[in-house]
Amino acid sequence: MNLRHYVRDIPDYPKKGITFFDITPILSTPKAFRYVIDQLYEKYKDSGADKIVAADARGFIFGAPLALKMGIGFVPIRKPGKLPYKNRCVTYDLEYGSDTLCMHVDAIEEGDKILMIDDLLATGGTAEGMVKLIREAGGEIVGAGFVIQLSFLDGDEVMRAADVKHDFLIEID
């Protein structure tokens, strides 16, 4: 299946000069959505992961059903003020600003094997923030899966520098 066909390019969003790669067409097409989850499952079913960590909000869309299919736990990483329990947080840079991610302090235990899932790897800021939160909690990252990787940005380098093996389903040059 050509997944790129199901990704809509939206120029100048969220600000001028940025192209937003919209995964909504994947989600609105059950065959494409199922294909994404199945492909991620095939890549990571033998990873040894105990939990999937995904970032608010589009990472949840892929991380939660994948965790269910793999029979493992799901850990949401959210923006400040969105989680009701005690949090640990990290601020990171994006291609168009900065943001902060938070996770419950008890979401990951020392030695948990973690699979990171997100919709997009661009500059790597969100992924780097996730890596910091996971490692601060004592988690061991066994891999990171992305639906889309923007190869013209530095996310790939950021993942290598963080010593995190990652993969993707769609590469956009």
GROMACS .gro file of C-alpha atoms in nm:
model
  173
    1MET     CA    1   0.000   0.000   0.000
    2ASN     CA    2   0.129   0.347  -0.086
    3LEU     CA    3   0.078   0.523   0.249
    4ARG     CA    4   0.215   0.851   0.113
    5HIS     CA    5  -0.108   0.875  -0.087
    6TYR     CA    6  -0.292   0.908   0.248
    7VAL     CA    7  -0.080   1.195   0.382
    8ARG     CA    8  -0.205   1.544   0.297
    9ASP     CA    9   0.048   1.829   0.269
   10ILE     CA   10  -0.077   2.156   0.419
   11PRO     CA   11   0.155   2.449   0.340
   12ASP     CA   12   0.214   2.735   0.585
   13TYR     CA   13   0.069   2.552   0.886
   14PRO     CA   14   0.105   2.607   1.178
   15LYS     CA   15   0.301   2.907   1.051
   16LYS     CA   16   0.436   3.043   0.724
   17GLY     CA   17   0.719   2.835   0.579
   18ILE     CA   18   0.619   2.512   0.755
   19THR     CA   19   0.446   2.228   0.570
   20PHE     CA   20   0.222   2.020   0.795
   21PHE     CA   21   0.191   1.654   0.699
   22ASP     CA   22  -0.167   1.562   0.788
   23ILE     CA   23  -0.233   1.197   0.876
   24THR     CA   24  -0.612   1.246   0.894
   25PRO     CA   25  -0.665   1.069   0.559
   26ILE     CA   26  -0.493   0.761   0.702
   27LEU     CA   27  -0.727   0.768   1.000
   28SER     CA   28  -1.040   0.814   0.790
   29THR     CA   29  -0.953   0.514   0.573
   30PRO     CA   30  -0.984   0.196   0.782
   31LYS     CA   31  -0.774  -0.007   0.537
   32ALA     CA   32  -0.486   0.244   0.561
   33PHE     CA   33  -0.515   0.282   0.940
   34ARG     CA   34  -0.517  -0.095   0.991
   35TYR     CA   35  -0.219  -0.125   0.756
   36VAL     CA   36  -0.018   0.124   0.966
   37ILE     CA   37  -0.090  -0.063   1.289
   38ASP     CA   38  -0.015  -0.399   1.125
   39GLN     CA   39   0.315  -0.272   0.980
   40LEU     CA   40   0.426  -0.128   1.315
   41TYR     CA   41   0.325  -0.455   1.484
   42GLU     CA   42   0.535  -0.659   1.241
   43LYS     CA   43   0.836  -0.433   1.304
   44TYR     CA   44   0.812  -0.441   1.685
   45LYS     CA   45   0.631  -0.760   1.790
   46ASP     CA   46   0.962  -0.920   1.891
   47SER     CA   47   1.116  -0.606   2.046
   48GLY     CA   48   1.066  -0.727   2.403
   49ALA     CA   49   0.885  -0.404   2.494
   50ASP     CA   50   0.684  -0.397   2.817
   51LYS     CA   51   0.517  -0.064   2.737
   52ILE     CA   52   0.459   0.177   2.453
   53VAL     CA   53   0.516   0.546   2.519
   54ALA     CA   54   0.347   0.791   2.283
   55ALA     CA   55   0.328   1.169   2.279
   56ASP     CA   56   0.017   1.384   2.284
   57ALA     CA   57  -0.175   1.382   2.064
   58ARG     CA   58  -0.117   1.213   1.730
   59GLY     CA   59   0.123   0.959   1.879
   60PHE     CA   60  -0.167   0.832   2.091
   61ILE     CA   61  -0.362   0.747   1.776
   62PHE     CA   62  -0.102   0.489   1.674
   63GLY     CA   63   0.052   0.397   2.009
   64ALA     CA   64  -0.263   0.290   2.192
   65PRO     CA   65  -0.395   0.042   1.933
   66LEU     CA   66  -0.044  -0.094   1.882
   67ALA     CA   67  -0.004  -0.151   2.257
   68LEU     CA   68  -0.338  -0.331   2.262
   69LYS     CA   69  -0.238  -0.550   1.966
   70MET     CA   70   0.099  -0.628   2.128
   71GLY     CA   71  -0.063  -0.701   2.464
   72ILE     CA   72   0.152  -0.447   2.652
   73GLY     CA   73   0.095  -0.129   2.854
   74PHE     CA   74   0.046   0.218   2.713
   75VAL     CA   75   0.198   0.533   2.865
   76PRO     CA   76   0.066   0.871   2.751
   77ILE     CA   77   0.304   1.164   2.747
   78ARG     CA   78   0.107   1.488   2.755
   79LYS     CA   79   0.134   1.861   2.766
   80PRO     CA   80   0.150   2.034   3.108
   81GLY     CA   81  -0.170   2.036   3.311
   82LYS     CA   82  -0.326   1.741   3.128
   83LEU     CA   83  -0.226   1.455   3.360
   84PRO     CA   84  -0.399   1.433   3.699
   85TYR     CA   85  -0.121   1.270   3.904
   86LYS     CA   86   0.234   1.377   3.996
   87ASN     CA   87   0.443   1.446   3.685
   88ARG     CA   88   0.797   1.470   3.561
   89CYS     CA   89   0.835   1.715   3.270
   90VAL     CA   90   1.087   1.815   3.005
   91THR     CA   91   1.099   2.118   2.772
   92TYR     CA   92   1.233   2.068   2.419
   93ASP     CA   93   1.270   2.254   2.088
   94LEU     CA   94   1.050   2.205   1.783
   95GLU     CA   95   1.103   2.314   1.425
   96TYR     CA   96   0.865   2.605   1.494
   97GLY     CA   97   0.915   2.684   1.866
   98SER     CA   98   0.940   2.491   2.191
   99ASP     CA   99   0.710   2.273   2.398
  100THR     CA  100   0.693   2.077   2.721
  101LEU     CA  101   0.598   1.713   2.776
  102CYS     CA  102   0.499   1.546   3.101
  103MET     CA  103   0.452   1.190   3.221
  104HIS     CA  104   0.320   1.043   3.545
  105VAL     CA  105   0.609   0.976   3.785
  106ASP     CA  106   0.505   0.611   3.825
  107ALA     CA  107   0.432   0.536   3.457
  108ILE     CA  108   0.769   0.370   3.397
  109GLU     CA  109   0.958   0.159   3.647
  110GLU     CA  110   1.332   0.098   3.659
  111GLY     CA  111   1.421  -0.153   3.386
  112ASP     CA  112   1.095  -0.132   3.190
  113LYS     CA  113   1.158  -0.194   2.822
  114ILE     CA  114   1.000   0.090   2.625
  115LEU     CA  115   0.894   0.127   2.263
  116MET     CA  116   0.840   0.487   2.154
  117ILE     CA  117   0.571   0.551   1.892
  118ASP     CA  118   0.481   0.877   1.720
  119ASP     CA  119   0.327   0.992   1.395
  120LEU     CA  120   0.620   1.203   1.273
  121LEU     CA  121   0.994   1.241   1.315
  122ALA     CA  122   1.096   1.589   1.200
  123THR     CA  123   1.368   1.778   1.390
  124GLY     CA  124   1.362   1.517   1.666
  125GLY     CA  125   1.269   1.757   1.946
  126THR     CA  126   0.963   1.567   2.065
  127ALA     CA  127   1.143   1.233   2.036
  128GLU     CA  128   1.442   1.370   2.226
  129GLY     CA  129   1.208   1.494   2.500
  130MET     CA  130   1.047   1.150   2.520
  131VAL     CA  131   1.390   0.985   2.544
  132LYS     CA  132   1.484   1.212   2.836
  133LEU     CA  133   1.160   1.138   3.025
  134ILE     CA  134   1.191   0.763   2.970
  135ARG     CA  135   1.556   0.746   3.074
  136GLU     CA  136   1.504   0.972   3.379
  137ALA     CA  137   1.239   0.722   3.492
  138GLY     CA  138   1.479   0.429   3.448
  139GLY     CA  139   1.326   0.290   3.130
  140GLU     CA  140   1.530   0.115   2.862
  141ILE     CA  141   1.433   0.218   2.509
  142VAL     CA  142   1.416  -0.086   2.280
  143GLY     CA  143   1.313   0.111   1.971
  144ALA     CA  144   1.118   0.399   1.826
  145GLY     CA  145   0.866   0.377   1.544
  146PHE     CA  146   0.731   0.662   1.338
  147VAL     CA  147   0.467   0.664   1.069
  148ILE     CA  148   0.652   0.944   0.882
  149GLN     CA  149   1.014   1.054   0.882
  150LEU     CA  150   1.107   1.387   0.723
  151SER     CA  151   1.454   1.306   0.591
  152PHE     CA  152   1.529   1.671   0.507
  153LEU     CA  153   1.533   1.756   0.880
  154ASP     CA  154   1.767   1.638   1.157
  155GLY     CA  155   1.545   1.392   1.346
  156ASP     CA  156   1.741   1.094   1.221
  157GLU     CA  157   2.064   1.245   1.357
  158VAL     CA  158   1.900   1.324   1.690
  159MET     CA  159   1.787   0.963   1.729
  160ARG     CA  160   2.136   0.834   1.644
  161ALA     CA  161   2.295   1.079   1.891
  162ALA     CA  162   2.054   0.954   2.158
  163ASP     CA  163   2.152   0.595   2.066
  164VAL     CA  164   1.792   0.501   1.987
  165LYS     CA  165   1.728   0.261   1.700
  166HIS     CA  166   1.430   0.384   1.504
  167ASP     CA  167   1.227   0.301   1.196
  168PHE     CA  168   0.948   0.457   0.991
  169LEU     CA  169   0.684   0.362   0.736
  170ILE     CA  170   0.696   0.669   0.509
  171GLU     CA  171   1.000   0.879   0.425
  172ILE     CA  172   0.944   1.229   0.288
  173ASP     CA  173   1.245   1.400   0.126
   0.00000   0.00000   0.00000
